[in-house]
PDB file of C-alpha atoms and ligand atoms in Angstrom:
ATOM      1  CA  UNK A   1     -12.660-112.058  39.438  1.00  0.00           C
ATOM      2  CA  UNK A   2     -11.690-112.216  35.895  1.00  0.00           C
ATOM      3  CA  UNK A   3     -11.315-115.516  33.848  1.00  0.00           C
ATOM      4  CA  UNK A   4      -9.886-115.291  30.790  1.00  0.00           C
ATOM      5  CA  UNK A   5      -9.634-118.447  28.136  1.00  0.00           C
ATOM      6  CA  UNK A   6      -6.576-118.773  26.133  1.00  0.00           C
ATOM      7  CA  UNK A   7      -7.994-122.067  24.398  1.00  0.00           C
ATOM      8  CA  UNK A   8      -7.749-125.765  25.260  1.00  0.00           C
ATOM      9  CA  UNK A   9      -7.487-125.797  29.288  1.00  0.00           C
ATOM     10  CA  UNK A  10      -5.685-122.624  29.420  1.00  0.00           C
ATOM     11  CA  UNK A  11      -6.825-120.094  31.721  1.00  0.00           C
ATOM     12  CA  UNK A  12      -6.242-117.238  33.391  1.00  0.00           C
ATOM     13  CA  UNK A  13      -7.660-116.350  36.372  1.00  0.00           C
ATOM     14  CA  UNK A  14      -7.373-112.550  37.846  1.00  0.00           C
ATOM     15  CA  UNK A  15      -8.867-112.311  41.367  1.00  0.00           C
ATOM     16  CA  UNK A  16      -9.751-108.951  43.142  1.00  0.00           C
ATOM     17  CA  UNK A  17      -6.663-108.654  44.973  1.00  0.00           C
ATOM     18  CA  UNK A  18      -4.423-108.889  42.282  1.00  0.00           C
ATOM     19  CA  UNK A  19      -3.499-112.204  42.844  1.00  0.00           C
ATOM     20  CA  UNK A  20      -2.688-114.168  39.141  1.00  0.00           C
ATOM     21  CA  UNK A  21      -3.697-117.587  38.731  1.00  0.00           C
ATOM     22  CA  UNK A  22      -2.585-119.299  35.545  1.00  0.00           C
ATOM     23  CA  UNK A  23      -4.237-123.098  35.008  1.00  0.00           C
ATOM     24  CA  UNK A  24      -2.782-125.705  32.402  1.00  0.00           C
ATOM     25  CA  UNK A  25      -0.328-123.143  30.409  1.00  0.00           C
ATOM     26  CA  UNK A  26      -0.410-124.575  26.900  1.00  0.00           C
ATOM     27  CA  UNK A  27       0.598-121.204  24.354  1.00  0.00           C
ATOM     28  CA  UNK A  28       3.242-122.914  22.454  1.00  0.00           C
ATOM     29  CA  UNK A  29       2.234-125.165  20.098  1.00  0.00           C
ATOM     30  CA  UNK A  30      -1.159-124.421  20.975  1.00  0.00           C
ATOM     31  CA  UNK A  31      -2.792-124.065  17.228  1.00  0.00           C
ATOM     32  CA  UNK A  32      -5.807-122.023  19.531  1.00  0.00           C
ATOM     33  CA  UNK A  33      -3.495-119.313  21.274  1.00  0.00           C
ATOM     34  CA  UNK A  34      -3.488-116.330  20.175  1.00  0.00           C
ATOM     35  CA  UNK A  35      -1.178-114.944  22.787  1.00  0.00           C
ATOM     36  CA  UNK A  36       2.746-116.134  23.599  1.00  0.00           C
ATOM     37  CA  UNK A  37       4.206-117.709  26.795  1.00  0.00           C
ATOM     38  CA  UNK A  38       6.003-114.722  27.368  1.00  0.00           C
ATOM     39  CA  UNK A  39       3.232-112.625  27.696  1.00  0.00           C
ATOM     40  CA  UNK A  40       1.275-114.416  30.533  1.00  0.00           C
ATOM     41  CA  UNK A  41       1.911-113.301  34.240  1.00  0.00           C
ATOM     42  CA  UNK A  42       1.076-115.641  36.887  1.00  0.00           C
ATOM     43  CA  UNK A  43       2.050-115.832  41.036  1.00  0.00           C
ATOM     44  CA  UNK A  44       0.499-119.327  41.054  1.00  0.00           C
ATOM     45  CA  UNK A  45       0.187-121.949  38.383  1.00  0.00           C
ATOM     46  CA  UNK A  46      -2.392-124.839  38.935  1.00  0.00           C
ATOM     47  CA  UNK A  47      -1.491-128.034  37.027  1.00  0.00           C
ATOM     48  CA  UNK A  48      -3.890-130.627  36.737  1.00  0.00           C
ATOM     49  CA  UNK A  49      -1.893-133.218  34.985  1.00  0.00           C
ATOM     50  CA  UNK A  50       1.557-133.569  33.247  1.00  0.00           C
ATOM     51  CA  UNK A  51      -0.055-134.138  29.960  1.00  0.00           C
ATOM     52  CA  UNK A  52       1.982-131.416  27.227  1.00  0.00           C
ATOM     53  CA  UNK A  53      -1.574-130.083  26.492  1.00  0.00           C
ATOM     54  CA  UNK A  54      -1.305-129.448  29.937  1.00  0.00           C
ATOM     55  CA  UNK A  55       2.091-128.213  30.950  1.00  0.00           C
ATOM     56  CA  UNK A  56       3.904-127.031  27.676  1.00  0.00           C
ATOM     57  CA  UNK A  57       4.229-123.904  29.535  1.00  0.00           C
ATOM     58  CA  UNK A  58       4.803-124.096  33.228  1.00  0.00           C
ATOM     59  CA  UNK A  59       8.268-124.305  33.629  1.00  0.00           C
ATOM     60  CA  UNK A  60       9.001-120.986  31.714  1.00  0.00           C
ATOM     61  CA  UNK A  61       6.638-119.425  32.721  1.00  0.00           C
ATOM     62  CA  UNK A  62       6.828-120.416  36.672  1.00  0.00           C
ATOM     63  CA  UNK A  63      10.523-119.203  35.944  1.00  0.00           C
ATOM     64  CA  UNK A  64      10.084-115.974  34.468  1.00  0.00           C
ATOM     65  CA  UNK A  65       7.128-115.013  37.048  1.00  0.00           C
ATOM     66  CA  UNK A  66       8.747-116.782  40.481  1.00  0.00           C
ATOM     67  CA  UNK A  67       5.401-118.407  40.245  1.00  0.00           C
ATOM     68  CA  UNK A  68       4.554-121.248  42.474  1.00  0.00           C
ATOM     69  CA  UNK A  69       3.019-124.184  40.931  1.00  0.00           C
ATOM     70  CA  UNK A  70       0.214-126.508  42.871  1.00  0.00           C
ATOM     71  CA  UNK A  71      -0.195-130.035  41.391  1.00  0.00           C
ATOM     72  CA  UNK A  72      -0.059-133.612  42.768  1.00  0.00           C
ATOM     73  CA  UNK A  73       2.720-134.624  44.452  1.00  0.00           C
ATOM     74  CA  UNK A  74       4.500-136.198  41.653  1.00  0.00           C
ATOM     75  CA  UNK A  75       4.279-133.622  39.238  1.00  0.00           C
ATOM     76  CA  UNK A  76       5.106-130.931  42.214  1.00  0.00           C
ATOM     77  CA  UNK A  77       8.008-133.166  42.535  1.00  0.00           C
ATOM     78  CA  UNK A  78       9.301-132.818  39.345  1.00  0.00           C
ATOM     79  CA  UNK A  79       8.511-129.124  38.761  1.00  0.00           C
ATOM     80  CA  UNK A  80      10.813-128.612  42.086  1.00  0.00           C
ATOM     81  CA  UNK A  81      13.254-130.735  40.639  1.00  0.00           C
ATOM     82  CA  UNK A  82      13.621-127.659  38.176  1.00  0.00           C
ATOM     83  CA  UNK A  83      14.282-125.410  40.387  1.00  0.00           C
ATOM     84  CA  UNK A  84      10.598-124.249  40.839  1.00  0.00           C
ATOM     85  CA  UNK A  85       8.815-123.388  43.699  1.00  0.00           C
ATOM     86  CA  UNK A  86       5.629-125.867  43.896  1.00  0.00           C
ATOM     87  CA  UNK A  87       3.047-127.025  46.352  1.00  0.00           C
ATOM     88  CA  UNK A  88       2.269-130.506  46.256  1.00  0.00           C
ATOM     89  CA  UNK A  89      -0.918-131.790  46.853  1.00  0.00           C
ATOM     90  CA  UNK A  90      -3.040-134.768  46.300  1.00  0.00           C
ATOM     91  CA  UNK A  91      -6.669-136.223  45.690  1.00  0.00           C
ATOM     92  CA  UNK A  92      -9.061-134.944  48.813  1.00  0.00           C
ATOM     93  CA  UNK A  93      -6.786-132.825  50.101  1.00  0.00           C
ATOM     94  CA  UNK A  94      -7.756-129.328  50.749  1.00  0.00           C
ATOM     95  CA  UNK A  95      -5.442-125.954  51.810  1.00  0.00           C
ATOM     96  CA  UNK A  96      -5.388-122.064  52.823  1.00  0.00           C
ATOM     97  CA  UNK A  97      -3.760-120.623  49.845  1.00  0.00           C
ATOM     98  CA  UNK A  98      -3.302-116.866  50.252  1.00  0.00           C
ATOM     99  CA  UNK A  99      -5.560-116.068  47.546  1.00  0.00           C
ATOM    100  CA  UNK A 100      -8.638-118.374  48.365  1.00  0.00           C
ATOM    101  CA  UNK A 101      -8.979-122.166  49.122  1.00  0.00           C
ATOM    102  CA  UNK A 102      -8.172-125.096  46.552  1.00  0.00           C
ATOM    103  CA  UNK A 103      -9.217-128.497  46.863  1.00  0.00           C
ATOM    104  CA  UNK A 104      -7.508-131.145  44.803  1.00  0.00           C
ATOM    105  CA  UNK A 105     -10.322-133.554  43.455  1.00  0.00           C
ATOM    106  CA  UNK A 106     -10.324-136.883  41.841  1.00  0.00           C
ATOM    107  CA  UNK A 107     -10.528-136.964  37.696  1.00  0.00           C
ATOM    108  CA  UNK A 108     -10.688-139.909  35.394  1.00  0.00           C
ATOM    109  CA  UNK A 109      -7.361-139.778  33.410  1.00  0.00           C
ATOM    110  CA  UNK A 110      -3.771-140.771  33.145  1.00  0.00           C
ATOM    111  CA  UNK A 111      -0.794-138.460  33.732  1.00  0.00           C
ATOM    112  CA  UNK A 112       2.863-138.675  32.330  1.00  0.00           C
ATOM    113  CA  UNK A 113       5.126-136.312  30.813  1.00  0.00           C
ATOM    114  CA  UNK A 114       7.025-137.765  27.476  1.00  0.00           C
ATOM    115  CA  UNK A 115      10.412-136.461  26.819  1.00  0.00           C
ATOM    116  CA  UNK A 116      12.588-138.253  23.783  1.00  0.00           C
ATOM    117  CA  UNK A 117      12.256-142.011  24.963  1.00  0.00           C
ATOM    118  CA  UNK A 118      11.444-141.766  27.863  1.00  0.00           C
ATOM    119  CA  UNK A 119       7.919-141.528  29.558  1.00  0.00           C
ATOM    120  CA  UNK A 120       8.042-139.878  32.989  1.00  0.00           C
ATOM    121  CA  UNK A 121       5.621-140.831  35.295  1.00  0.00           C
ATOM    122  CA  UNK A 122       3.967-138.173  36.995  1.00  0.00           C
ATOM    123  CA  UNK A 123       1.443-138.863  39.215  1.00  0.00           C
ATOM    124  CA  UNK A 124      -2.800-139.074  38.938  1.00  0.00           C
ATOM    125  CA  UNK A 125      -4.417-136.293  37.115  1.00  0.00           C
ATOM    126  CA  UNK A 126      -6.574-134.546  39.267  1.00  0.00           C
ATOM    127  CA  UNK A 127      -9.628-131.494  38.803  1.00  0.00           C
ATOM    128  CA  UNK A 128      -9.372-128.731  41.315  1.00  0.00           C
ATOM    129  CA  UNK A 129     -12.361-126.807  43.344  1.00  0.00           C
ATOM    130  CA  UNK A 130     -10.998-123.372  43.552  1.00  0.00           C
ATOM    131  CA  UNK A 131     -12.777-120.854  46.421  1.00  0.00           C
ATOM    132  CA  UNK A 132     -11.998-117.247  46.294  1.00  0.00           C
ATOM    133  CA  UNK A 133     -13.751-114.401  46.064  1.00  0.00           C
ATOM    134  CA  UNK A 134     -16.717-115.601  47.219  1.00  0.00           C
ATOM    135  CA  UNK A 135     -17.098-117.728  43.841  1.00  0.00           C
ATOM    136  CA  UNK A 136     -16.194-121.235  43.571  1.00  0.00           C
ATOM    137  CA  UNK A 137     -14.815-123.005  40.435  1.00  0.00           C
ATOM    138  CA  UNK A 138     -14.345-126.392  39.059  1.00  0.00           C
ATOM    139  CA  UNK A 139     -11.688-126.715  37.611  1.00  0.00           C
ATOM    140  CA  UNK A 140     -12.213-130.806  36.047  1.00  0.00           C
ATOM    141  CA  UNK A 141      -9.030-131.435  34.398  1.00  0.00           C
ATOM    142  CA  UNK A 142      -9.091-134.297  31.774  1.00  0.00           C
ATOM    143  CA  UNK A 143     -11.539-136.500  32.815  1.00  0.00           C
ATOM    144  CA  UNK A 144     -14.003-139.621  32.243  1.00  0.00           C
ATOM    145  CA  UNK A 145     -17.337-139.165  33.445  1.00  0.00           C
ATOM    146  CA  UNK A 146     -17.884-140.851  36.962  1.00  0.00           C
ATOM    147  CA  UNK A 147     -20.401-141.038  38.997  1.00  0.00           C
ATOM    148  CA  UNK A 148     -18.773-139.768  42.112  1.00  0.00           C
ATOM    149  CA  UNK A 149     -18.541-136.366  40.380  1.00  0.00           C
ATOM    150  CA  UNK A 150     -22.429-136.420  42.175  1.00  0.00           C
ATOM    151  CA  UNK A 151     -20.850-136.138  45.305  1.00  0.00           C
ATOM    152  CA  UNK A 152     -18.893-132.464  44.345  1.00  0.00           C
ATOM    153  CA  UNK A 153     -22.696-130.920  44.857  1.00  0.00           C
ATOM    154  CA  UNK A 154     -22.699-132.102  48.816  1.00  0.00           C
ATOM    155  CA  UNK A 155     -20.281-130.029  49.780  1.00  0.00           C
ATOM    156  CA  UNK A 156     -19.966-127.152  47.484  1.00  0.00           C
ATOM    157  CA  UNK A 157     -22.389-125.154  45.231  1.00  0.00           C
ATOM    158  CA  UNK A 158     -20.268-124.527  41.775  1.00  0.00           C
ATOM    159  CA  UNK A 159     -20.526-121.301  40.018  1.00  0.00           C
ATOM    160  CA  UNK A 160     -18.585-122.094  37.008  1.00  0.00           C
ATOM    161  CA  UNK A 161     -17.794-125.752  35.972  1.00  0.00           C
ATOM    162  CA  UNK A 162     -14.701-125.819  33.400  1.00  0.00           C
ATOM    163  CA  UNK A 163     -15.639-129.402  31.706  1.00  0.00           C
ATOM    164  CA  UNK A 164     -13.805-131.078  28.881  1.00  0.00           C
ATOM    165  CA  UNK A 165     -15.749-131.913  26.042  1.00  0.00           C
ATOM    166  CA  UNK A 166     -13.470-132.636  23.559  1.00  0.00           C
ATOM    167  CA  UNK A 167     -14.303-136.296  23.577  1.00  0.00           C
ATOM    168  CA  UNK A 168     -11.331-139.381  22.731  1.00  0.00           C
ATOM    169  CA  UNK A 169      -9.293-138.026  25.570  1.00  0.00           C
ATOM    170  CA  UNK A 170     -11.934-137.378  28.052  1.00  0.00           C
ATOM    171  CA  UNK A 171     -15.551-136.838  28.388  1.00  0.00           C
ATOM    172  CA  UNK A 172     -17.725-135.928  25.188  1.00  0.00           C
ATOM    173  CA  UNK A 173     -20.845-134.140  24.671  1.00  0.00           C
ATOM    174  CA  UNK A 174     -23.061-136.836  26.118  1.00  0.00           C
ATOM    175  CA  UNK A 175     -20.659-137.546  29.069  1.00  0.00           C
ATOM    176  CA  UNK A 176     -20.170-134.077  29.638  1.00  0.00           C
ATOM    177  CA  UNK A 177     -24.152-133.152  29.818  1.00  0.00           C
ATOM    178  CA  UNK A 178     -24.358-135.807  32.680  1.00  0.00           C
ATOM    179  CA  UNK A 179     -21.395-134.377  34.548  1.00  0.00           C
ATOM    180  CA  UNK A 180     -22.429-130.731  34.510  1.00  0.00           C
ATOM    181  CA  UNK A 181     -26.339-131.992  35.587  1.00  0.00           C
ATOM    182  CA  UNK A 182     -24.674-134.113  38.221  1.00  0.00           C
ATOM    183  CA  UNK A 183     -22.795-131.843  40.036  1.00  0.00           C
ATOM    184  CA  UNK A 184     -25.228-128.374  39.673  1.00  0.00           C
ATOM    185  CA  UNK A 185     -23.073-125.890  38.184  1.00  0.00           C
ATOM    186  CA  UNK A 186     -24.917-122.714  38.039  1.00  0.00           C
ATOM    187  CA  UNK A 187     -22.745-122.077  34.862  1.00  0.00           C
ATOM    188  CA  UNK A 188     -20.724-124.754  32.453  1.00  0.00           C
ATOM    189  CA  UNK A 189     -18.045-123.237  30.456  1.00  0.00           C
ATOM    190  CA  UNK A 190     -16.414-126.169  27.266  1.00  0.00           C
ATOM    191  CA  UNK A 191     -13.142-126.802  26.979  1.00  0.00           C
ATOM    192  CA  UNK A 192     -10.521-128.676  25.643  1.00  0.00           C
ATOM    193  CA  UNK A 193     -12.175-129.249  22.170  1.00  0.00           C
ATOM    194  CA  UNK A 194     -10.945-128.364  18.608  1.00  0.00           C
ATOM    195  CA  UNK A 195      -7.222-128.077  19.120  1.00  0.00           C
ATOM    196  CA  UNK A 196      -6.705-131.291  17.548  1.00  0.00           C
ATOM    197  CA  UNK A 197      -8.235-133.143  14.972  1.00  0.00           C
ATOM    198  CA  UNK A 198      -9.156-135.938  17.454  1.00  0.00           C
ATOM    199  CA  UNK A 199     -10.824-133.611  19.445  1.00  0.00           C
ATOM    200  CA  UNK A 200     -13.078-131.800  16.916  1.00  0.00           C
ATOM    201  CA  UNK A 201     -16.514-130.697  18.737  1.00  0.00           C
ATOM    202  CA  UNK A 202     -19.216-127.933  18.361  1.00  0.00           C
ATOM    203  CA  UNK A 203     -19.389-126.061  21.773  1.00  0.00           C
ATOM    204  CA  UNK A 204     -23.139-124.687  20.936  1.00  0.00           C
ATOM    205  CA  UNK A 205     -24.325-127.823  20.437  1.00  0.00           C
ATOM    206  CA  UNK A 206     -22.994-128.726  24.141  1.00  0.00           C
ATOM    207  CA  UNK A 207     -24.653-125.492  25.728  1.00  0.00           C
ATOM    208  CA  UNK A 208     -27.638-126.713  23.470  1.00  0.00           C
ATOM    209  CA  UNK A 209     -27.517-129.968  25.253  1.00  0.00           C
ATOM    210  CA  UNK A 210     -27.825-128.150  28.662  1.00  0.00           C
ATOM    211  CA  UNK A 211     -30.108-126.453  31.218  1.00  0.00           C
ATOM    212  CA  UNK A 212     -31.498-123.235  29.600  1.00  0.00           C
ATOM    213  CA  UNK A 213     -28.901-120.643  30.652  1.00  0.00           C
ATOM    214  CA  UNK A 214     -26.080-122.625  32.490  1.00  0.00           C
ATOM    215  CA  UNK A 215     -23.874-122.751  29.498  1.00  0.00           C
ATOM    216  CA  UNK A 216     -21.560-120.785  27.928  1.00  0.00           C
ATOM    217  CA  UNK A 217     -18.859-120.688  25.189  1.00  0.00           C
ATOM    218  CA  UNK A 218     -15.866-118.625  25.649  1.00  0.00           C
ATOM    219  CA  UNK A 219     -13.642-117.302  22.392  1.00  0.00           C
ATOM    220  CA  UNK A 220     -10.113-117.625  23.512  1.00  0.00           C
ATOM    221  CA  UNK A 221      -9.403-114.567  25.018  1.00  0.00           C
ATOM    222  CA  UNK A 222     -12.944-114.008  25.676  1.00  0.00           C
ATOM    223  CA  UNK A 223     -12.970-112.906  29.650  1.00  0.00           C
ATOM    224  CA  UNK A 224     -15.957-113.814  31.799  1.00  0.00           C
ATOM    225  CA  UNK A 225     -16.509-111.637  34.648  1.00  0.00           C
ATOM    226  CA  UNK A 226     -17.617-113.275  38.079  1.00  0.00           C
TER     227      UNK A 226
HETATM  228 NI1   NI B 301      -4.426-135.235  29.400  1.00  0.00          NI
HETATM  229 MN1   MN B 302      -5.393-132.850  27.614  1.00  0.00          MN
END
């Protein structure tokens, strides 16, 4: 497979058969993008929360590709409510996907989509495990650092960890160190850092925080190659 970052927690992921996953589109408005909405091909879109960082995106693009988006329930809801084929799913729950195996895990974060005065509620925000190709992913969404994030490392052996480290929205540097020890990733890729002021980080001084060798920083549009 090919993963591509686009910047923030915006990615694209290209498996061997073709098949086009597309996780949190966030191109417009994005100050990291370097590519446009209308560019990006996906047949599925993961969602992990309905955060704007998170979802700017996914209805045009879900319209323009016939893409079918996976999320929690709620936000599944919602998307369908647009006319947009979606697969609802929630925390623990695992399913056959054409393409591989997802399993929707629990993160540490709110989830609501604001639109003029109104906040819409839209369910937990959740991380995904992601099994295809013989590689699996973890895919943490915003998150806190918990300590059930241990537990992921029973049951599956990560590759690639995508972890926030962005910190005042979700986990930090520090916080960020402990999750990617806790759960064994062979390889931690940052995210979700300096799009915002708020969110202003160095990403080698997380990989310097880390095992020797399990991190790695991506340029957006960097691929890695799995
Ligand atoms: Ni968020
Ligand atoms: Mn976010």
């Amino acid at each position: 497979m090919e993963i591509i970052y686009h910047g923030h927690a915006c990615l694209s992921i290209l498996l061997n058969d073709g098949t086009k996953l597309l996780v949190d589109p966030y191109f417009t408005d994005n100050p990291l993008a370097k590519r446009q909405a209308s560019e990006i091909s996906a047949d599925y879109i993961l969602a992990t929360h309905g955060h704007t960082d998170h979802i700017a995106d996914l209805i045009p693009i879900a319209k323009k590709e016939k893409a079918t988006v996976i999320a929690i329930a709620e936000l599944a809801t919602w998307v369908s409510q647009q006319k947009i084929k979606a697969h609802g799913m929630n925390i623990g729950g695992s399913f056959q996907f054409p393409f591989g195996e997802v399993k929707m895990v629990f993160a540490q974060h709110s989830s609501s989509f604001t639109k003029g005065e109104e906040i819409i509620y839209l369910g937990e925000a959740a991380g995904f495990i992601l099994q295809a190709d013989g590689k699996t992913l973890y895919l943490a969404g915003d998150t806190a650092y918990f300590s059930d994030m241990a537990l992921l490392k029973n049951d599956f052996s990560i590759d690639v960890a995508f972890l926030p480290i962005g910190d005042n929205y979700t986990m930090g540097l520090t916080d960020a160190t402990k999750c990617a020890e806790a759960i064994g990733a062979k390889q931690v890729i940052p995210i979700h850092y300096n799009t915002f002021p708020a969110i202003q980080q160095d990403p080698e001084a997380f990989v310097a925080l880390l095992k020797e060798g399990q991190g790695k920083v991506l340029a957006v549009e960097e691929s890695l190659f799995l």
